[in-house]
PDB file of C-alpha atoms and ligand atoms in Angstrom:
ATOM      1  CA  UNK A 243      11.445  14.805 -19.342  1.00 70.00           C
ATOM      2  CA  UNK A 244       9.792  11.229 -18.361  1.00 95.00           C
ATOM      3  CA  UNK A 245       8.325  10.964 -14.908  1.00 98.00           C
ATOM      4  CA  UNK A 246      10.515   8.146 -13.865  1.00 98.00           C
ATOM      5  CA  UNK A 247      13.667  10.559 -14.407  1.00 98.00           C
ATOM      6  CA  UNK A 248      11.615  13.482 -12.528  1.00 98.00           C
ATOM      7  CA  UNK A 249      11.551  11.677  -9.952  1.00 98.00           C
ATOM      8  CA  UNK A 250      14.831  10.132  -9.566  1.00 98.00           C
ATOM      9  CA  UNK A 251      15.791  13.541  -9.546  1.00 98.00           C
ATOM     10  CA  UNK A 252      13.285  14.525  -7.131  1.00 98.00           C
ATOM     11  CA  UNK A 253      14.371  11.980  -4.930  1.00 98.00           C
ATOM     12  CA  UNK A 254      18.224  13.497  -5.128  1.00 98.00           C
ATOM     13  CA  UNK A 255      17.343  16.978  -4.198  1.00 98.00           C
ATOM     14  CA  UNK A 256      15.394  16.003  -1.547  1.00 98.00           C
ATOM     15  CA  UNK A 257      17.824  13.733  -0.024  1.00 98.00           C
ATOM     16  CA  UNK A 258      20.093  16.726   0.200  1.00 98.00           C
ATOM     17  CA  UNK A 259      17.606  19.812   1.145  1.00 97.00           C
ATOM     18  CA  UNK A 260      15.544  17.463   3.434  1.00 97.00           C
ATOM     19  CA  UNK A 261      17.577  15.500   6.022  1.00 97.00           C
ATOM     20  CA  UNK A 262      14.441  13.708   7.414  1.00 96.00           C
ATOM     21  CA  UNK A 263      14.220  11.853   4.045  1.00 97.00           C
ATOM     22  CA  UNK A 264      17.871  11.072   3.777  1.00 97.00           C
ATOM     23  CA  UNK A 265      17.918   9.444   7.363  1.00 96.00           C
ATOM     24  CA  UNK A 266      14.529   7.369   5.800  1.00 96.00           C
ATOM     25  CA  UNK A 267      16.472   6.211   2.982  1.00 97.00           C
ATOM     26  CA  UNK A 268      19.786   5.016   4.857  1.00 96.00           C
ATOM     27  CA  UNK A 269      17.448   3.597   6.996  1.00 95.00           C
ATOM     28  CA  UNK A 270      15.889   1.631   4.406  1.00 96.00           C
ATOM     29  CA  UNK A 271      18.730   0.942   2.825  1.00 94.00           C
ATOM     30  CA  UNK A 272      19.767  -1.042   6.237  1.00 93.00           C
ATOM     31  CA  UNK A 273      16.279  -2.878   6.568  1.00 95.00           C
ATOM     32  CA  UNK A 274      16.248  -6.316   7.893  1.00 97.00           C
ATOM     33  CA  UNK A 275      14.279  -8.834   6.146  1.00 98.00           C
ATOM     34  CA  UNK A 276      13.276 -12.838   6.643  1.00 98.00           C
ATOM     35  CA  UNK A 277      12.038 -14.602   3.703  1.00 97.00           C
ATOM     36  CA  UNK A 278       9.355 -17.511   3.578  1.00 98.00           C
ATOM     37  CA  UNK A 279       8.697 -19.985   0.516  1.00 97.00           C
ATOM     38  CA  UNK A 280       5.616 -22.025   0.089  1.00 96.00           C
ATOM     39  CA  UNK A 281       8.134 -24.305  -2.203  1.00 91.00           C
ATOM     40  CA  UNK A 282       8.291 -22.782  -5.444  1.00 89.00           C
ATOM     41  CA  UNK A 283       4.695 -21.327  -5.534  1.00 89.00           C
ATOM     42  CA  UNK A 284       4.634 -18.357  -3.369  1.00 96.00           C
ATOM     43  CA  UNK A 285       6.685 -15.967  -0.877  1.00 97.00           C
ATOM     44  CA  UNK A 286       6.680 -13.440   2.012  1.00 98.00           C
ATOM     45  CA  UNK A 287       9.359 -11.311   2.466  1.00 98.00           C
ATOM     46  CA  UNK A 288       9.138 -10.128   6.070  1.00 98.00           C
ATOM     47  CA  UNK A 289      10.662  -6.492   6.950  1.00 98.00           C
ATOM     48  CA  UNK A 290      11.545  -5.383  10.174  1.00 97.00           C
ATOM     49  CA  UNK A 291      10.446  -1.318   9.945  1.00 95.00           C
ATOM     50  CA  UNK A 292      10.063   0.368  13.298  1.00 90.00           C
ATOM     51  CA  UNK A 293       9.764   3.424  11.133  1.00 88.00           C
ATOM     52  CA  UNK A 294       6.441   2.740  10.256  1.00 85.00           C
ATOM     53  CA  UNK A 295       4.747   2.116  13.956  1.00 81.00           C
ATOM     54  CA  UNK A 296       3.063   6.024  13.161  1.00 71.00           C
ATOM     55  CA  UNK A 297       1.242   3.758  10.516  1.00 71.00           C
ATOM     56  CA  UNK A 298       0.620   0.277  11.846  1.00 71.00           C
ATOM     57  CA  UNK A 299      -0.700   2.158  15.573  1.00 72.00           C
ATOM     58  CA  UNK A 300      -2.506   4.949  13.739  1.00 70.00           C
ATOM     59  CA  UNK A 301      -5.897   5.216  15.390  1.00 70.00           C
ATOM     60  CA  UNK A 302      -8.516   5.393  12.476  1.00 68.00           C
ATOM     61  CA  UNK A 303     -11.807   6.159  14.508  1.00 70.00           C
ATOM     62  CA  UNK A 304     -13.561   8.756  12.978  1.00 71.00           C
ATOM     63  CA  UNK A 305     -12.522  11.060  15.890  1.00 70.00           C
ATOM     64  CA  UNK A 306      -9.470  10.980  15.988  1.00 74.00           C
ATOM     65  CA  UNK A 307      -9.344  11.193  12.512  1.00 73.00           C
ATOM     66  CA  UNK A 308     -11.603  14.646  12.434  1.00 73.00           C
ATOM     67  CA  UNK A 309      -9.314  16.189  15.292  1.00 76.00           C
ATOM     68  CA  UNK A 310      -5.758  15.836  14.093  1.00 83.00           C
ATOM     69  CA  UNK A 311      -4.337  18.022  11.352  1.00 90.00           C
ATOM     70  CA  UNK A 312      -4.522  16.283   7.871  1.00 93.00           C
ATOM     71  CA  UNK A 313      -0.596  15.625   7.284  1.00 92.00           C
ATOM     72  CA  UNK A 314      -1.494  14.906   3.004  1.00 96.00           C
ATOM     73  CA  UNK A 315      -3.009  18.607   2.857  1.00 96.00           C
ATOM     74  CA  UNK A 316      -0.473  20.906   1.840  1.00 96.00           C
ATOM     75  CA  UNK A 317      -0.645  22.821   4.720  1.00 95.00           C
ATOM     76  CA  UNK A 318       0.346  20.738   7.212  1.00 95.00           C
ATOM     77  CA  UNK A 319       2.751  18.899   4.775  1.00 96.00           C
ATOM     78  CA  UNK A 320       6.664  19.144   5.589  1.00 95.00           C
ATOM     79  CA  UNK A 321       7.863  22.790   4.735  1.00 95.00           C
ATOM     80  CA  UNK A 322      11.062  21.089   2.704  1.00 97.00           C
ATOM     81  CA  UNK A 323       8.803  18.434   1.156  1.00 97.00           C
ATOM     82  CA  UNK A 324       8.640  19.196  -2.429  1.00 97.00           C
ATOM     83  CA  UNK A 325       6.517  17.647  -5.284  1.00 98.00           C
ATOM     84  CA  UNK A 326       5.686  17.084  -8.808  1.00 98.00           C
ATOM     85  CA  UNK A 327       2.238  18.079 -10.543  1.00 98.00           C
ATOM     86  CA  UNK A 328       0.505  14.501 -12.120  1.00 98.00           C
ATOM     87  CA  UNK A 329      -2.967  15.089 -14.462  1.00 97.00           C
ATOM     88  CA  UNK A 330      -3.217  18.683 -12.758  1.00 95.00           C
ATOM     89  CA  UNK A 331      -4.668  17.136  -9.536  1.00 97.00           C
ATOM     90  CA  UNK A 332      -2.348  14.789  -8.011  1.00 98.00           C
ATOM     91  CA  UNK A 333       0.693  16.022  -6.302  1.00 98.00           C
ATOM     92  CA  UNK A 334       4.151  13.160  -6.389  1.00 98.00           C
ATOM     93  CA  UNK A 335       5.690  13.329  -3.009  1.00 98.00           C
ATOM     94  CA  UNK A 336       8.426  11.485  -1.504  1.00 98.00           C
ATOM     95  CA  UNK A 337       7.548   9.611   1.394  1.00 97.00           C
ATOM     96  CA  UNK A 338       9.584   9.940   4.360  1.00 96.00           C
ATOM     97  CA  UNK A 339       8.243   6.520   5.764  1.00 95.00           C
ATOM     98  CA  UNK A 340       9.598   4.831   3.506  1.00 97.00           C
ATOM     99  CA  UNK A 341       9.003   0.669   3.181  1.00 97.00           C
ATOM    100  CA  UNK A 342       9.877   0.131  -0.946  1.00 98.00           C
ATOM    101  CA  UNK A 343      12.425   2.042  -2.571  1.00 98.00           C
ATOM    102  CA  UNK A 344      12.053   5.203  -4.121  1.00 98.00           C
ATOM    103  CA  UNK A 345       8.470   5.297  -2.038  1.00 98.00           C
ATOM    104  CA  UNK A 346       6.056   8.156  -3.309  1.00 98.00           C
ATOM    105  CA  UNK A 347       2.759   9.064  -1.486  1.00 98.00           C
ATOM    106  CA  UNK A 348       0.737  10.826  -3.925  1.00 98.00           C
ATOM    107  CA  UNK A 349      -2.113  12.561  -2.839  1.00 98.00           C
ATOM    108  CA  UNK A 350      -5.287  14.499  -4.804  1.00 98.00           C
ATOM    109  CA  UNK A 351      -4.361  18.511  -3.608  1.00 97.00           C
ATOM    110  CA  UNK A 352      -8.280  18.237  -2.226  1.00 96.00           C
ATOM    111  CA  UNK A 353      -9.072  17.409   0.919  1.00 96.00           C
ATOM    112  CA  UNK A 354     -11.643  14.240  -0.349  1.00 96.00           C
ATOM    113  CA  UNK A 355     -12.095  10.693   1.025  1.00 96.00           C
ATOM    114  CA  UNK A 356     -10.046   7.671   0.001  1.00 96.00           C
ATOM    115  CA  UNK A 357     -12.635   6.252  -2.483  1.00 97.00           C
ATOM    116  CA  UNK A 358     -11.556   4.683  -4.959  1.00 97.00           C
ATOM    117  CA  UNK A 359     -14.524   5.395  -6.908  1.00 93.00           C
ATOM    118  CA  UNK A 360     -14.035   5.408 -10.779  1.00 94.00           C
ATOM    119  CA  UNK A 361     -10.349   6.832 -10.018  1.00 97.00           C
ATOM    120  CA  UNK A 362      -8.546   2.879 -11.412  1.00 97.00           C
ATOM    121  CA  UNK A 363      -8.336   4.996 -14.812  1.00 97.00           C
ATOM    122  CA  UNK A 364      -5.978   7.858 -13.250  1.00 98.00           C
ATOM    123  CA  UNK A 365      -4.126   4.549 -11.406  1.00 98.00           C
ATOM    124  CA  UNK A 366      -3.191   2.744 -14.402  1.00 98.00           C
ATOM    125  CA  UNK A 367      -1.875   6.381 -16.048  1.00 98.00           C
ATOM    126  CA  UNK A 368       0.384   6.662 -13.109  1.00 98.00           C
ATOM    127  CA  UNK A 369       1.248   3.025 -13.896  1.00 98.00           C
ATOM    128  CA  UNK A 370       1.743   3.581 -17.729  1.00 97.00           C
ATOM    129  CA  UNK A 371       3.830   6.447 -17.042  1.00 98.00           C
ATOM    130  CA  UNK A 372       6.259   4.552 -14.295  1.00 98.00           C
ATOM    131  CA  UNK A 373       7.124   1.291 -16.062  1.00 97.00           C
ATOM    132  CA  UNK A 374       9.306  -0.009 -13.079  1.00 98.00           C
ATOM    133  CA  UNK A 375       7.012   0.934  -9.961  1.00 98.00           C
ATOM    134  CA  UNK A 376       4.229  -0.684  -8.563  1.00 98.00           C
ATOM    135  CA  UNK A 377       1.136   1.922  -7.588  1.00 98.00           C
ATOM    136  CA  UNK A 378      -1.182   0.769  -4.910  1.00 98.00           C
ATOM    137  CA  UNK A 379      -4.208   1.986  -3.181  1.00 98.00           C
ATOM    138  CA  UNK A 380      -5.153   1.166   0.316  1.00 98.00           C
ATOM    139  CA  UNK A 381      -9.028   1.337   0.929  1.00 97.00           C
ATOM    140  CA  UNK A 382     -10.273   3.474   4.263  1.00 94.00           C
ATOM    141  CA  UNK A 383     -10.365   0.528   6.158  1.00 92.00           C
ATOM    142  CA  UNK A 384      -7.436  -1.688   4.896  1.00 94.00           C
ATOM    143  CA  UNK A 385      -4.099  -0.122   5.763  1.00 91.00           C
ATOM    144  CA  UNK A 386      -4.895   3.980   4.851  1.00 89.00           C
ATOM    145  CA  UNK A 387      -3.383   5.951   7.249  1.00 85.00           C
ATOM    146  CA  UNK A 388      -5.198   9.063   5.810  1.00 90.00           C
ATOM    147  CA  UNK A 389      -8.704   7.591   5.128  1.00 92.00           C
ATOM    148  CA  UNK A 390      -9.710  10.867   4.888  1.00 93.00           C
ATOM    149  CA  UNK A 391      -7.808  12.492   2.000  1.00 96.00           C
ATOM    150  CA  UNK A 392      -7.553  10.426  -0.921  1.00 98.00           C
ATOM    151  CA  UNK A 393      -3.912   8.996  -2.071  1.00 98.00           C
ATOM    152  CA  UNK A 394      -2.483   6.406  -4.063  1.00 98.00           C
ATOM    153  CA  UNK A 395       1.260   5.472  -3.349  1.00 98.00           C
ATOM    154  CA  UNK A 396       3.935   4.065  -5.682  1.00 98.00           C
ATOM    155  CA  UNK A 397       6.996   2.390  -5.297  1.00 98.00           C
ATOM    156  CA  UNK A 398      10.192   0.399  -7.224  1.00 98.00           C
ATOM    157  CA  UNK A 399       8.814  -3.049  -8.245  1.00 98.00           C
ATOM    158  CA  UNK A 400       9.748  -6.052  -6.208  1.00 98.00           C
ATOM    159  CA  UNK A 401       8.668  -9.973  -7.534  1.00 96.00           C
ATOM    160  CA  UNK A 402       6.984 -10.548  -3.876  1.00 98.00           C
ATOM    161  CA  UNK A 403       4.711  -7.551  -4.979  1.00 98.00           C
ATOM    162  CA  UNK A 404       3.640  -9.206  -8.115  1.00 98.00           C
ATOM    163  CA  UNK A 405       2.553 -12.317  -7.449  1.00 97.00           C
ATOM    164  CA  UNK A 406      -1.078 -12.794  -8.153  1.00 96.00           C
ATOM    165  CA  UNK A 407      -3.618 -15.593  -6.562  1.00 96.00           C
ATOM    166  CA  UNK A 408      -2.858 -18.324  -4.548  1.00 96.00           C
ATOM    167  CA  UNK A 409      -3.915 -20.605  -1.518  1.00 95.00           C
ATOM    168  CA  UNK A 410      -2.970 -17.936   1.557  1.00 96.00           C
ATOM    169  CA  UNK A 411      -5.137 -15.149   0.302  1.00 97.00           C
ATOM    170  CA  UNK A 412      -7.524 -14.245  -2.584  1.00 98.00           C
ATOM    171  CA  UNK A 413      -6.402 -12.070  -5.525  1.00 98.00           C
ATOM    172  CA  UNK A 414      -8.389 -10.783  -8.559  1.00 98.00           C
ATOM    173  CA  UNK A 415      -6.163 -10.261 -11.163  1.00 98.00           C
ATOM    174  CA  UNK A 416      -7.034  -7.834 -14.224  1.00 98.00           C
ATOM    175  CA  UNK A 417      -5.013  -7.923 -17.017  1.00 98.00           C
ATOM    176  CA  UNK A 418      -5.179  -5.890 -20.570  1.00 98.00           C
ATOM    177  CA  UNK A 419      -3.777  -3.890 -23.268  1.00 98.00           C
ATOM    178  CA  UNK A 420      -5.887  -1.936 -23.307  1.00 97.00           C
ATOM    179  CA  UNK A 421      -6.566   0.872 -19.857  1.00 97.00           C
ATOM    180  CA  UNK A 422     -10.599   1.060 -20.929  1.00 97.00           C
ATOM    181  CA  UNK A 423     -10.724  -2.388 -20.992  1.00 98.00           C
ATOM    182  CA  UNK A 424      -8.870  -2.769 -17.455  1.00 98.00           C
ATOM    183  CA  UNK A 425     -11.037  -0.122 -15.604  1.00 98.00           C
ATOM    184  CA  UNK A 426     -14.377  -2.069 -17.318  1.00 97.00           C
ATOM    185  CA  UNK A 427     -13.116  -5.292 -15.790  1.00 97.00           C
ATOM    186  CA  UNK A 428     -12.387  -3.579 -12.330  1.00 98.00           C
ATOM    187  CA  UNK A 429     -15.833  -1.762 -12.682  1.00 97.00           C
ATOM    188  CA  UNK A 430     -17.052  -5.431 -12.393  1.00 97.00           C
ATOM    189  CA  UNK A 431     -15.152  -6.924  -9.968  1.00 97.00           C
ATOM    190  CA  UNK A 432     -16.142  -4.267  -7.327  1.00 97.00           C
ATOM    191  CA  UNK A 433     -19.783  -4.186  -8.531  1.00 96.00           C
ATOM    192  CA  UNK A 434     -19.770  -7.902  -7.114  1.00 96.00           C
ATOM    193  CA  UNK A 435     -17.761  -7.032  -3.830  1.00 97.00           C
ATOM    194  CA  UNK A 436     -20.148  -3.897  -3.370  1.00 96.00           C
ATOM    195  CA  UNK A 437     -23.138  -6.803  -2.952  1.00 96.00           C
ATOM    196  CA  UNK A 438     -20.912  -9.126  -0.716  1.00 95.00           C
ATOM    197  CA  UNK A 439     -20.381  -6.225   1.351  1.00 96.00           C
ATOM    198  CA  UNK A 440     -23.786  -4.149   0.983  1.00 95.00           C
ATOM    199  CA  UNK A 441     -23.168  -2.379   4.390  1.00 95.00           C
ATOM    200  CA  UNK A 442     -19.914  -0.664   3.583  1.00 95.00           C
ATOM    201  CA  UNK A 443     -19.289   2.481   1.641  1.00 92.00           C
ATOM    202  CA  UNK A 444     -16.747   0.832  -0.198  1.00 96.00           C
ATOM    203  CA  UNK A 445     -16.046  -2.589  -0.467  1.00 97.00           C
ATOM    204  CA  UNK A 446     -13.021  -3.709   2.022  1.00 98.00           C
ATOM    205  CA  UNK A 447     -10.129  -3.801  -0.923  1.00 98.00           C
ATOM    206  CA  UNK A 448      -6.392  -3.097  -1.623  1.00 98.00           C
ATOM    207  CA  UNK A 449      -5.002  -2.766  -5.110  1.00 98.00           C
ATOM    208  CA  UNK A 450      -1.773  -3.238  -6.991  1.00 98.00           C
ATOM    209  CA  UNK A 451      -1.497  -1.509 -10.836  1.00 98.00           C
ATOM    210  CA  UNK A 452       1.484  -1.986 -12.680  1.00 98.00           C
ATOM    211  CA  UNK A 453       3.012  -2.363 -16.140  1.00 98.00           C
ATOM    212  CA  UNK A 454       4.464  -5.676 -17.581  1.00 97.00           C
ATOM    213  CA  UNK A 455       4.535  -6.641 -21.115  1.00 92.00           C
ATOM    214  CA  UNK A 456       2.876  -3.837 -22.260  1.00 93.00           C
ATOM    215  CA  UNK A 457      -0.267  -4.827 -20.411  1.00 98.00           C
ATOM    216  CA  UNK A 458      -2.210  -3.179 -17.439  1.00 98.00           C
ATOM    217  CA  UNK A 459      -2.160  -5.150 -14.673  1.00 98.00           C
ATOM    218  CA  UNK A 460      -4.679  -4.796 -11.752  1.00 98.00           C
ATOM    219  CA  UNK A 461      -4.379  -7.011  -8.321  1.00 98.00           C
ATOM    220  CA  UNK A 462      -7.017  -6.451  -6.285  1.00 98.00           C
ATOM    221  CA  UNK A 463      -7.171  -7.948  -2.876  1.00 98.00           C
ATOM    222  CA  UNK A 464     -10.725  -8.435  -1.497  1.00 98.00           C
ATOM    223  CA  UNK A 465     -10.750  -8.126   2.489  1.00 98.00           C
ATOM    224  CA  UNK A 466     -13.396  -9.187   5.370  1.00 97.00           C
ATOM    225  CA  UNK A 467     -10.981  -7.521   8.148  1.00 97.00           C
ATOM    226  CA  UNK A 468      -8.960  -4.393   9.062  1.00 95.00           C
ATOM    227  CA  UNK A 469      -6.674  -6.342  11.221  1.00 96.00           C
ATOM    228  CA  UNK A 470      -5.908  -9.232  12.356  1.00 97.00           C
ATOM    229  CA  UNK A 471      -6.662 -10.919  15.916  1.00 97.00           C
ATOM    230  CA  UNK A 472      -3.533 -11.056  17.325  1.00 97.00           C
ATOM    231  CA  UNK A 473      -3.079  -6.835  16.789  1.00 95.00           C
ATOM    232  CA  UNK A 474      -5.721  -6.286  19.461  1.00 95.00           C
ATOM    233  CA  UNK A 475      -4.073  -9.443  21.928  1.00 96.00           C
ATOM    234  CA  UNK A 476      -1.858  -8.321  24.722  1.00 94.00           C
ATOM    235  CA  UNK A 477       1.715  -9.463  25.796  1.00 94.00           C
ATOM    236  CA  UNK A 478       3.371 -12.299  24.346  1.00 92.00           C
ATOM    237  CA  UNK A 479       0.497 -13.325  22.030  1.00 94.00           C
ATOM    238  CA  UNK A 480       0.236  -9.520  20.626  1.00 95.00           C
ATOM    239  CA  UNK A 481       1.514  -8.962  16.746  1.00 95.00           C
ATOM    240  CA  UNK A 482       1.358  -5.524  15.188  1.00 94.00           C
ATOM    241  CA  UNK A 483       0.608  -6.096  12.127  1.00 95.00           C
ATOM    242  CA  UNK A 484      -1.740  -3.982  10.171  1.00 94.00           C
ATOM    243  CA  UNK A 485      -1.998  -5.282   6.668  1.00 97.00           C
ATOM    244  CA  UNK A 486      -1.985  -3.160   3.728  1.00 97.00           C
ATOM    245  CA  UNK A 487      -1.825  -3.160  -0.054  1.00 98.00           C
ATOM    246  CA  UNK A 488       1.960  -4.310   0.428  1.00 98.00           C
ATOM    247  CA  UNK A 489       1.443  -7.002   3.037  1.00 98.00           C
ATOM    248  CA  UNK A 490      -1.413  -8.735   1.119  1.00 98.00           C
ATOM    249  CA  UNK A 491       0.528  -8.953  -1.999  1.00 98.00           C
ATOM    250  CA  UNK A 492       3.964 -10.392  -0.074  1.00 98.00           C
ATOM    251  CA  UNK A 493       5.842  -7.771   1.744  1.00 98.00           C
ATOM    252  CA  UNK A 494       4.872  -7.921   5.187  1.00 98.00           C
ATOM    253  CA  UNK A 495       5.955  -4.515   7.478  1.00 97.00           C
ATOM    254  CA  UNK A 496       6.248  -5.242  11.041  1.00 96.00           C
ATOM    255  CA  UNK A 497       7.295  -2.360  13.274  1.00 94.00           C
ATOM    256  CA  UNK A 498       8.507  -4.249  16.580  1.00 95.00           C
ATOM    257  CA  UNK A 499      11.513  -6.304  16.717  1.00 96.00           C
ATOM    258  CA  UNK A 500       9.919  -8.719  18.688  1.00 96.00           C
ATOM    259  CA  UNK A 501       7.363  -9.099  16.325  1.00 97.00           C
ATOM    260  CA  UNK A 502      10.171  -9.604  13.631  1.00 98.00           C
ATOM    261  CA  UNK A 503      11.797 -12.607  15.714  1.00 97.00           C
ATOM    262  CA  UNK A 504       8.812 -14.038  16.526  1.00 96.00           C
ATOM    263  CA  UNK A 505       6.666 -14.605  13.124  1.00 97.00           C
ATOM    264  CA  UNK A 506       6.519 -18.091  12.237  1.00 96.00           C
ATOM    265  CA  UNK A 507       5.057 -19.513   8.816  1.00 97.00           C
ATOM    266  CA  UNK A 508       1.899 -20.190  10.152  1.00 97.00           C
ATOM    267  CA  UNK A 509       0.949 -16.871  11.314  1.00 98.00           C
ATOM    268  CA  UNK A 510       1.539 -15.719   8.295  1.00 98.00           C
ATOM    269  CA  UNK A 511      -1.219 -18.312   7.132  1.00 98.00           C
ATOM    270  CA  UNK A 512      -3.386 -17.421  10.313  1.00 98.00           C
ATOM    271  CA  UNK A 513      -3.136 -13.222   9.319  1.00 98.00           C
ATOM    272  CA  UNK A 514      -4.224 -13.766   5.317  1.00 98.00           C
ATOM    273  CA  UNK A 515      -6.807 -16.204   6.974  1.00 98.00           C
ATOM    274  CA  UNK A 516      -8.707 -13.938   8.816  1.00 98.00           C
ATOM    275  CA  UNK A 517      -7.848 -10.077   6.411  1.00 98.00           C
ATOM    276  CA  UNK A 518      -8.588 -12.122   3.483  1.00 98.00           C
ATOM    277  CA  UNK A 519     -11.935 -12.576   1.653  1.00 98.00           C
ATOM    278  CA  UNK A 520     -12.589 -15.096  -0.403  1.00 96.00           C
ATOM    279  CA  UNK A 521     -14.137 -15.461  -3.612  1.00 93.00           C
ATOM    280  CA  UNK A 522     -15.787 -17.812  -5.889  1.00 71.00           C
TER     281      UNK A 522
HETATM  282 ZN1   ZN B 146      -6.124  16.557   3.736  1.00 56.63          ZN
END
């Protein structure tokens, strides 16, 4: 059976053995949303997800981190969550946080940081094998919530996801036929972001892999900050936004209303501004 159709049915067993998930999927299916254009060229679609406040509040210090129980080990995982077995290491779970449709976390079963590393290659299989998801990787410092146990997630393609480089924020966009060829190219791109950012493990980056046109497609989005100003601001001027693979390509979560109501275009701008890094 193909991995796509696993998973739909996946996704249908769990919505009826595990009523946490099928509350997380009405709920999605009820999301509100804004949209904002930059004319023709680019878009932000804005969704209101008070669902995901565990994520955007999630205290990342090294800590906290070290004292609470790891929620991707499968120990402390759900006891109704089930999952299916990817390259004999990965585990497919449905997320019950959901923010895109059909949302999978998918976590190695060891308990290993989220590096990255030379892990694109196992990315772009997950990619190959799920023609009409996107699979993204947030970096320790850019959006994880579990910088401490290395995951990938995946969900249903949307065009805001997609969309590659433009004037907001800086994307690097691989593209190939062929997978060797894509991870070479990525190998490349992060050898030059390891020197801009010599001090960090890993250079600050989120990634998008997906399949179009028979081509692997890589988005990576360089980063200079976790968050931005305003999350750390108090009262009126506060926004609690902690951008992620999804927000940097053009699906922005917020997890307060008033945040929803509130965003204007420019702080938008003002947010890639100051996560974004740019390059060349
Ligand atoms: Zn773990």
């Amino acid at each position: 059976m193909n991995l796509q159709r696993a998973i739909e049915d996946l996704f249908s067993a769990q919505k009826e053995k595990w009523p946490q998930l099928r509350d997380a999927v009405e709920r999605l299916a009820q999301v509100r949303e804004r949209s904002f254009l930059w004319g023709d060229d680019f878009r932000v679609r804005l969704q209101f997800n008070p669902s995901r406040m565990i994520s955007a509040a999630a205290r990342l210090e090294s800590e906290e981190i070290s004292r609470r129980p790891c929620f991707l080990c499968a120990a402390n995982r759900p006891t109704l969550q089930r999952g299916i077995p990817f390259l004999e290491k990965y585990v497919i779970l449905c997320n019950p946080f959901p923010i895109l449709h059909n949302h999978l976390t998918i976590p190695l079963h060891s308990h290993v940081p989220q590096r990255i590393g030379k892990k694109t290659g196992e990315m772009l299989a997950l990619a190959e094998q799920l023609p009409d998801y996107v699979v993204f990787y947030n970096g320790p410092a850019c959006g994880a919530s579990a910088p401490d146990h290395y995951h990938l997630q995946a969900g249903l393609k949307m065009t805001e996801l997609l969309q590659g480089d433009h004037e907001l924020r800086s994307c690097m966009m691989i593209e190939s036929e062929s997978r060797s060829e894509a991870e070479e190219l990525f190998e490349d791109v992060y050898s030059y972001l390891r020197q801009r950012q010599p001090d960090r493990e890993e250079p600050m980056i989120n990634l998008i892999a997906f399949i179009s046109g028979d081509r692997y497609h890589l988005h990576l989005f360089p980063r200079k900050a976790h968050r931005p100003r305003q999350y750390n601001e108090t009262g009126s001027r506060q926004l609690l936004i902690s951008p992620g693979a999804l927000d940097m390509a053009g699906v922005m979560i917020t997890v307060r209303e008033e945040d929803f109501n509130k965003l204007e275009q420019h702080d938008i701008e003002d947010i890639y501004s100051q996560v974004s890094l740019p390059v060349m």
